[in-house]
CSV table of C-alpha atoms in Angstrom, one decimal:
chain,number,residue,atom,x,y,z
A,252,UNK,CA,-9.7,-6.7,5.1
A,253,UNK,CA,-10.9,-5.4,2.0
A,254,UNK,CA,-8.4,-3.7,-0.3
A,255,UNK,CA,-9.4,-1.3,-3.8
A,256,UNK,CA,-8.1,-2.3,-7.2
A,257,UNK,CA,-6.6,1.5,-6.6
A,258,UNK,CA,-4.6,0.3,-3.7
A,259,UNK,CA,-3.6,-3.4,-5.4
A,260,UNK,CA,-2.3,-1.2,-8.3
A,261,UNK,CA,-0.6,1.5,-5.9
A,262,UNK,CA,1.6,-0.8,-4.2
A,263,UNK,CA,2.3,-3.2,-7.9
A,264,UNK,CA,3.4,-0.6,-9.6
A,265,UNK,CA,5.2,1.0,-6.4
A,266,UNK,CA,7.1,-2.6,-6.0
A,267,UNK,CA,8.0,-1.9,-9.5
A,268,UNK,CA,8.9,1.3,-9.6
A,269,UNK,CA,11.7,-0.2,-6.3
A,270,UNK,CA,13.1,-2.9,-9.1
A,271,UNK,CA,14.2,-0.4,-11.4
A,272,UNK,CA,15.6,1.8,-8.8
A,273,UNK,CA,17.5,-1.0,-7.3
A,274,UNK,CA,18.8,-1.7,-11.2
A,275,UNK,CA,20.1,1.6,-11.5
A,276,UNK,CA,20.9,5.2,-9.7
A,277,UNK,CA,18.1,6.7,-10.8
A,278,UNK,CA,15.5,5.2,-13.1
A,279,UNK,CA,12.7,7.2,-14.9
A,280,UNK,CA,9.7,4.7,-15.8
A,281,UNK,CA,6.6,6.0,-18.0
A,282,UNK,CA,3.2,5.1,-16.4
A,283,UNK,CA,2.9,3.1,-19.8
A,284,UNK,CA,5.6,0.9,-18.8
A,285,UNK,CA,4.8,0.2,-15.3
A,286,UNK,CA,1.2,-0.3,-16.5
A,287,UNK,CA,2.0,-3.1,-19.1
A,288,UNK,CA,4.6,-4.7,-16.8
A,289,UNK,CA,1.8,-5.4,-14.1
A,290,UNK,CA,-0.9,-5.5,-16.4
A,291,UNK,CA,-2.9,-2.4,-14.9
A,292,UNK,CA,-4.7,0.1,-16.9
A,293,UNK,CA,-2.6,3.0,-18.1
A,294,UNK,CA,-5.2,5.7,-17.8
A,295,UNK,CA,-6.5,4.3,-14.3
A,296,UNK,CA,-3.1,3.8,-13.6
A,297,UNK,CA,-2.4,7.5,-14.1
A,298,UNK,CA,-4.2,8.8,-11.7
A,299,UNK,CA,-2.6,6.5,-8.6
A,300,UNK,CA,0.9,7.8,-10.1
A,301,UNK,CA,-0.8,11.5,-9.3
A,302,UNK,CA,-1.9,10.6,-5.9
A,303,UNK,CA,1.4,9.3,-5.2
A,304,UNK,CA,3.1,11.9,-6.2
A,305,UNK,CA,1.2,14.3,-4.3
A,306,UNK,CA,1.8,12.6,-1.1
A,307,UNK,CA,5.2,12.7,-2.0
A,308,UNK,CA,5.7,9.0,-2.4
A,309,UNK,CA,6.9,8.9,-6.1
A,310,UNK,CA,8.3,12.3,-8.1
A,311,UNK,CA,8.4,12.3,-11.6
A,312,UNK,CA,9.2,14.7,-14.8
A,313,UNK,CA,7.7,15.6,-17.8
A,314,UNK,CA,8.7,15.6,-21.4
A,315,UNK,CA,10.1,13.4,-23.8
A,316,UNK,CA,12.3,11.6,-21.1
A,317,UNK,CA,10.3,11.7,-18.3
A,318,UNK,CA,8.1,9.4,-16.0
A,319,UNK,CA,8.0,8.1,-12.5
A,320,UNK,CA,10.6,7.2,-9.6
A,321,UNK,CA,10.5,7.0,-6.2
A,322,UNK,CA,10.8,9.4,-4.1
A,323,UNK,CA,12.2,8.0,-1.3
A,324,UNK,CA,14.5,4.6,-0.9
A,325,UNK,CA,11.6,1.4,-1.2
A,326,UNK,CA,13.3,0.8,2.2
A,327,UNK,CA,11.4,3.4,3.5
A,328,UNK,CA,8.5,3.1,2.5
A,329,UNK,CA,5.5,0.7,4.5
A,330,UNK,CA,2.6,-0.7,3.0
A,331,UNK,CA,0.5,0.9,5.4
A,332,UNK,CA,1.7,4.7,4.2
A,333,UNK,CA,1.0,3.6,0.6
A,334,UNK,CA,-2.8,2.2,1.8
A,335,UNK,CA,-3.6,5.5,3.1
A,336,UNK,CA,-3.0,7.7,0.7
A,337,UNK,CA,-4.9,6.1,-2.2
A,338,UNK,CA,-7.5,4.8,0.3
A,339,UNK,CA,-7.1,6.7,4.0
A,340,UNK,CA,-7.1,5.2,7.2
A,341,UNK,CA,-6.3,1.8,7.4
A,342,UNK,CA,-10.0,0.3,9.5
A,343,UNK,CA,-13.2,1.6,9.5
A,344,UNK,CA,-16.5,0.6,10.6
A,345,UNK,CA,-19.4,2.3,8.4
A,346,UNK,CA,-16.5,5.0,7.7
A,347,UNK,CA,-15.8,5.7,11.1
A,348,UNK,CA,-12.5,5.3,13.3
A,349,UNK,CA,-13.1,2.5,15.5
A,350,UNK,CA,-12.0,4.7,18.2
A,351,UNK,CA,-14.8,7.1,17.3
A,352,UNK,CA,-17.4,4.3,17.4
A,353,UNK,CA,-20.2,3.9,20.8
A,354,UNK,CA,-21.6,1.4,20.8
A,355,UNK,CA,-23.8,0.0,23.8
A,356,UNK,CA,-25.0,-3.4,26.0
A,357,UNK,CA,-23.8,-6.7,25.0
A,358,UNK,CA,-22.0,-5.1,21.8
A,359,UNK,CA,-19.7,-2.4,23.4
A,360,UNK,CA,-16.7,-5.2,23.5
A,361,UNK,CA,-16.8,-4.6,19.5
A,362,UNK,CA,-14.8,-1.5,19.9
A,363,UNK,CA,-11.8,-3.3,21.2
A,364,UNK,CA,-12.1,-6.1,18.9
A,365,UNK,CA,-11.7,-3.5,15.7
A,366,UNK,CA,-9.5,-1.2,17.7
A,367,UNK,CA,-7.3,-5.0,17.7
A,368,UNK,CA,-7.6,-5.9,14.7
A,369,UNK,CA,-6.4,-2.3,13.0
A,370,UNK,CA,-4.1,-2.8,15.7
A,371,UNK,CA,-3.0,-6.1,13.6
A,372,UNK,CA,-3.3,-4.6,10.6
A,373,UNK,CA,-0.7,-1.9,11.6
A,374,UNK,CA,1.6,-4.4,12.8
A,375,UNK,CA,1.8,-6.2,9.8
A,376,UNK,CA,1.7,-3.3,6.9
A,377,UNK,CA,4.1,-1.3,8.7
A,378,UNK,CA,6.9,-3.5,9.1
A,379,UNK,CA,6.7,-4.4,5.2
A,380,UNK,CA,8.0,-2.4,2.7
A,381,UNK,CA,7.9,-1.6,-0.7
A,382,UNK,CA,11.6,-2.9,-1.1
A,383,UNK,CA,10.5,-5.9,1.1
A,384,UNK,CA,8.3,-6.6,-1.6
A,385,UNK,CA,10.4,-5.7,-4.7
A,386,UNK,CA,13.1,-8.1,-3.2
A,387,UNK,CA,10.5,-10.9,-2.4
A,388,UNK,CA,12.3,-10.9,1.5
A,389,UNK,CA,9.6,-10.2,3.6
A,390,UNK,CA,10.1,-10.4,7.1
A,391,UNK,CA,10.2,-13.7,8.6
A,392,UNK,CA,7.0,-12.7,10.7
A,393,UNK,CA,5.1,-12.3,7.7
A,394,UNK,CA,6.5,-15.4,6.3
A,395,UNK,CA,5.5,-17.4,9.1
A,396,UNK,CA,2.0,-15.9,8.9
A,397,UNK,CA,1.2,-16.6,5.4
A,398,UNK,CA,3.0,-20.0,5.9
A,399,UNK,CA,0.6,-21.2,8.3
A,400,UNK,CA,-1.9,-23.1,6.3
A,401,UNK,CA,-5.0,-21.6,8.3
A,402,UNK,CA,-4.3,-17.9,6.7
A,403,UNK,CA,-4.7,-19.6,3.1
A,404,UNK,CA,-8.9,-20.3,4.0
């Protein structure tokens, strides 16, 4: 699985956007400040904050005291809704749905095996959240995963 610099940025500065909510009722944070405090580009930055906020993931306000907050509890909010709206569905093949995909002879078993593995995917980006992440308590199933000195090569 291949993830964008957009979508590593989207969920940093979403996981920090959570900490200052969870420090405080409601929390306003300037792009600037997120940026610097996960080393991300402001201006790149910027436009993820946009995105977000149009898929009504993160609100913010204008003006002299204004920025960024969540727009929801980090509690509810999964990696996986996060991945898809800076980057869209969470497996394709060639930019095609795995369910859309035909493919023929000895190669038709593929289908199942990506149809699996977003499956997977799912599974594991959709049971983390942004407050799992904020927190540093992910679920013990991810733990175990990423534990398993196999998923480190």
């Amino acid at each position: 699985m291949r993830l964008s610099a957009r979508v590593d940025y989207a969920l940093r500065a979403a996981a920090e956007l959570a900490v200052a909510a969870a420090a405080s009722a409601r929390v306003v944070l300037t792009a600037e400040q997120v940026a610097r405090a996960q080393g991300i580009p402001p201006k790149f930055l910027e436009g993820i904050l946009l995105q977000l906020r149009r898929a009504g993931v993160v609100q913010a306000q204008r003006g002299p005291d204004g920025g960024y907050w969540l727009a929801r509890p980090a509690e509810q909010i999964s990696l996986a809704e996060l991945i898809r709206v800076i980057d869209g569905p969470l497996a394709h093949v060639r930019g095609h749905r795995p369910e859309e995909l035909g493919y023929q002879g000895a190669a038709v078993a593929l289908q199942d095996v990506w149809i699996a593995l977003r499956a997977s995917e799912r599974e594991i980006l959709e049971s983390v959240t942004v407050a799992d992440v904020a927190t540093g308590r992910l679920p013990e199933r991810i733990r175990d995963l990423a534990a398993n000195p196999r998923a480190w090569t």
